[in-house]
Amino acid sequence: SQPFDYESVKRVSPFAKTVGGRKHFMFKRAAAATALLVTIGGASAFSAPLPLARLTSRIAKTTAGTIFRSPFTRTVCLFGLGGESSKASSEKGMYPIVGGEDIMRQKAHGTSEKPVMKNLRWGCDYETADRICNFNRHYAEFAGYWTTTKFLQEVDKEKETTYYDSVTGKPLFIAPRGRTFEEFKAESISHGWPSFRDEEVVWENVRCLNNGEAVSVDGTHLGHNLPDRKGNRYCINLVSVAGNPNPEH
């Protein structure tokens, strides 16, 4: 199995417009995304993306019947069907705050100045975290990884939880805000990754690049902004926000 590669979605999107020769928007987008999800979903390793030729071959064989099976439900949660851009902003037009590519320039340790912390919260794996946070721009921990950690057992379900940068210890997200923990949990389970909204982002320390990549101001790869009909949805690797607070911040 393969890890989820956000860039694969972009590479196949032009092809998706002609899947089966159909012109219905929901069919086109859902069919392509479903085939993609079935092909690369559920990865437990961090490895190279599926060759595009092989991927598009599978997409071409996707039928309308495939859409309405269970993978389609996950596809709707993952990609949405509203056609929003990764640059979409909230109704107020303030978010996301866009940062420059220079944030992710090479530094002493990949895109960061140092490795991730050794004592990550919730039992997150150090090597996976260091790879995703500092030596990666497109990949994610496998879908549902966060539910295999101690997160759901240890997180406070009655109060807000602050999520800290796994490298610097700076606060990056505070959730839930404007909703219950159960709503936050349900959305995250449906999508496959912890999913945050605009009001839950500590914008002092977080930026989105023009391609939708969510990063810390210090160069930690966090995840991606994948908007849905409700607005911006920041789909974040738990290993990227499992740090402990740094007293200096």
XYZ file of C-alpha atoms in Angstrom:
249
model
C 0.000 0.000 0.000
C 1.041 3.579 -0.571
C 0.934 6.733 1.567
C -1.469 9.489 0.675
C 0.106 11.943 -1.754
C -1.795 15.220 -2.099
C 0.031 16.088 -5.305
C -1.377 12.986 -7.026
C -4.811 14.539 -6.781
C -3.622 17.539 -8.759
C -1.877 15.434 -11.389
C -4.948 13.339 -12.157
C -7.529 16.117 -11.942
C -7.402 17.016 -15.678
C -7.898 13.335 -16.524
C -10.761 13.106 -14.078
C -12.775 15.473 -16.234
C -13.128 12.842 -18.951
C -13.598 9.685 -16.865
C -16.081 7.486 -18.723
C -16.899 10.374 -21.014
C -19.409 11.665 -18.504
C -20.044 15.348 -17.982
C -21.787 15.265 -14.618
C -19.526 17.100 -12.160
C -20.235 14.906 -9.139
C -19.547 11.749 -11.122
C -16.338 13.044 -12.636
C -14.768 14.245 -9.417
C -16.044 11.440 -7.213
C -15.059 8.686 -9.647
C -11.512 9.948 -9.997
C -11.094 10.574 -6.296
C -12.605 7.214 -5.369
C -10.233 5.349 -7.655
C -7.344 7.330 -6.243
C -8.377 6.631 -2.665
C -8.854 2.910 -3.276
C -5.460 2.751 -4.988
C -3.377 4.532 -2.370
C -5.436 4.472 0.827
C -4.601 2.788 4.094
C -0.838 3.026 3.844
C 1.316 2.166 6.808
C 4.653 3.003 5.180
C 6.307 6.182 4.046
C 7.319 5.531 0.440
C 7.218 6.777 -3.146
C 3.873 7.692 -4.809
C 2.108 5.360 -7.211
C 3.269 5.831 -10.834
C 0.863 8.147 -12.602
C 0.341 5.823 -15.592
C -0.749 3.003 -13.322
C -2.973 5.328 -11.349
C -4.737 6.797 -14.372
C -5.225 3.308 -15.784
C -7.160 2.349 -12.683
C -9.160 5.551 -12.770
C -10.185 4.846 -16.360
C -11.744 1.562 -15.232
C -13.800 3.194 -12.505
C -17.555 2.748 -13.013
C -20.533 4.617 -11.685
C -21.268 1.696 -9.368
C -17.967 2.194 -7.628
C -18.938 5.654 -6.500
C -21.700 4.615 -4.197
C -19.746 2.026 -2.263
C -18.134 2.867 1.051
C -14.941 4.392 -0.452
C -17.116 7.121 -1.943
C -18.243 8.202 1.494
C -14.612 8.610 2.540
C -13.881 10.434 -0.708
C -16.599 12.996 -0.047
C -15.128 13.589 3.398
C -11.596 13.818 2.034
C -12.006 15.935 -1.062
C -15.532 17.333 -0.883
C -17.691 17.881 -3.949
C -18.051 21.635 -3.879
C -15.076 22.408 -6.099
C -13.487 24.799 -3.644
C -9.874 25.808 -4.233
C -7.144 25.120 -1.697
C -6.788 28.897 -1.563
C -10.383 29.348 -0.468
C -10.819 31.710 2.444
C -13.433 32.079 5.143
C -16.516 34.254 4.704
C -14.627 37.127 6.290
C -11.920 36.787 3.661
C -9.178 36.745 6.271
C -8.008 33.158 6.155
C -5.898 31.288 5.503
C -2.947 33.587 6.035
C -0.644 32.865 3.099
C 3.090 32.485 3.579
C 5.970 32.477 1.127
C 7.801 29.418 -0.142
C 10.920 30.644 1.669
C 9.410 29.360 4.922
C 10.189 25.849 3.713
C 13.725 26.532 2.541
C 16.387 24.004 3.524
C 17.831 24.549 6.987
C 20.062 22.658 9.415
C 17.641 19.720 9.647
C 15.561 19.510 6.495
C 13.078 22.377 6.490
C 13.618 22.942 10.228
C 16.541 23.952 12.384
C 16.374 20.803 14.524
C 14.668 17.394 14.793
C 11.302 16.796 16.429
C 11.110 16.272 20.174
C 11.898 12.843 21.579
C 8.981 12.808 24.014
C 6.069 13.381 21.645
C 2.592 13.239 23.134
C 0.091 10.412 22.693
C 2.802 7.902 21.829
C 3.445 9.336 18.365
C 6.344 7.675 16.571
C 9.525 9.769 16.574
C 10.946 8.616 13.224
C 7.639 9.052 11.406
C 7.223 12.491 12.923
C 10.729 13.644 12.017
C 10.331 12.438 8.450
C 6.940 14.046 7.876
C 7.723 17.285 9.702
C 11.194 17.995 8.331
C 11.890 16.007 5.167
C 8.559 16.049 3.408
C 6.249 18.386 1.512
C 3.480 16.197 0.097
C 2.975 13.036 2.145
C 0.883 12.327 5.225
C 0.753 9.798 8.010
C -1.617 7.036 6.918
C -5.339 7.730 7.216
C -6.568 6.939 10.696
C -3.083 6.871 12.222
C -4.166 9.302 14.916
C -6.787 6.822 16.168
C -4.092 4.170 16.701
C -2.257 6.401 19.179
C -3.253 7.175 22.769
C -4.867 10.423 21.644
C -8.519 9.442 22.098
C -7.780 7.901 25.482
C -5.770 10.817 26.845
C -7.240 13.967 25.301
C -9.502 16.098 27.512
C -12.965 15.812 25.965
C -14.465 18.566 28.115
C -11.953 21.355 27.493
C -9.968 22.865 24.647
C -6.690 21.141 23.805
C -3.660 23.037 22.553
C -1.651 21.289 19.854
C 2.040 22.196 19.803
C 4.616 22.111 17.019
C 6.504 18.813 17.299
C 9.749 20.663 16.548
C 9.541 24.001 18.343
C 6.819 23.530 20.928
C 4.932 26.601 19.709
C 1.111 26.433 19.896
C -0.407 25.776 16.458
C -4.036 24.772 17.020
C -6.543 25.009 19.862
C -9.596 22.787 19.544
C -12.456 22.366 19.746
C -13.638 25.933 19.286
C -17.134 26.777 18.081
C -18.106 23.098 18.283
C -18.034 20.146 20.643
C -15.250 17.611 20.948
C -17.579 14.978 19.516
C -18.090 17.131 16.419
C -14.344 17.624 16.067
C -13.800 13.884 16.512
C -16.517 12.911 14.024
C -15.163 15.208 11.324
C -11.614 13.982 11.895
C -12.657 10.330 11.769
C -14.658 10.883 8.583
C -11.717 12.570 6.914
C -8.961 10.368 8.298
C -6.807 13.090 9.867
C -7.325 15.630 12.665
C -9.262 18.438 10.982
C -9.236 22.016 12.203
C -11.201 25.133 11.237
C -10.117 28.767 10.905
C -10.976 29.735 14.482
C -8.940 26.811 15.814
C -5.677 27.895 14.154
C -3.056 29.920 16.047
C -2.297 32.135 13.064
C 0.684 33.749 14.725
C 2.529 30.476 14.149
C 0.802 28.920 11.116
C 0.760 29.726 7.404
C -0.645 28.187 4.237
C 1.362 28.235 1.025
C -0.215 28.946 -2.352
C -0.603 25.222 -3.057
C -2.582 24.673 0.145
C 0.260 23.194 2.188
C -0.111 24.050 5.873
C 3.175 24.775 7.633
C 4.483 26.343 10.793
C 6.325 29.641 10.501
C 9.485 27.741 11.454
C 9.277 25.260 8.573
C 7.413 22.281 10.032
C 5.190 20.514 7.504
C 1.758 20.168 9.100
C -0.655 19.011 6.406
C -2.909 20.681 3.843
C -5.914 22.944 3.605
C -8.668 20.942 1.887
C -11.744 23.190 1.993
C -15.259 21.808 2.013
C -18.637 23.521 1.870
C -18.243 24.776 5.423
C -15.014 26.600 4.586
C -11.337 26.009 5.169
C -10.482 22.619 6.647
C -6.913 22.112 7.790
C -6.136 18.394 7.617
C -3.163 17.928 9.906
C -0.812 15.073 10.748
C -1.026 14.282 14.445
C 2.728 13.616 14.468
C 3.262 17.249 13.431
C 1.325 18.701 16.361
C 2.229 16.248 19.136
C 4.894 18.432 20.699
C 5.103 19.588 24.285
C 4.827 23.286 25.122
C 8.024 25.297 25.053
C 8.145 27.664 28.054
C 9.833 30.258 25.839
C 6.690 30.511 23.724
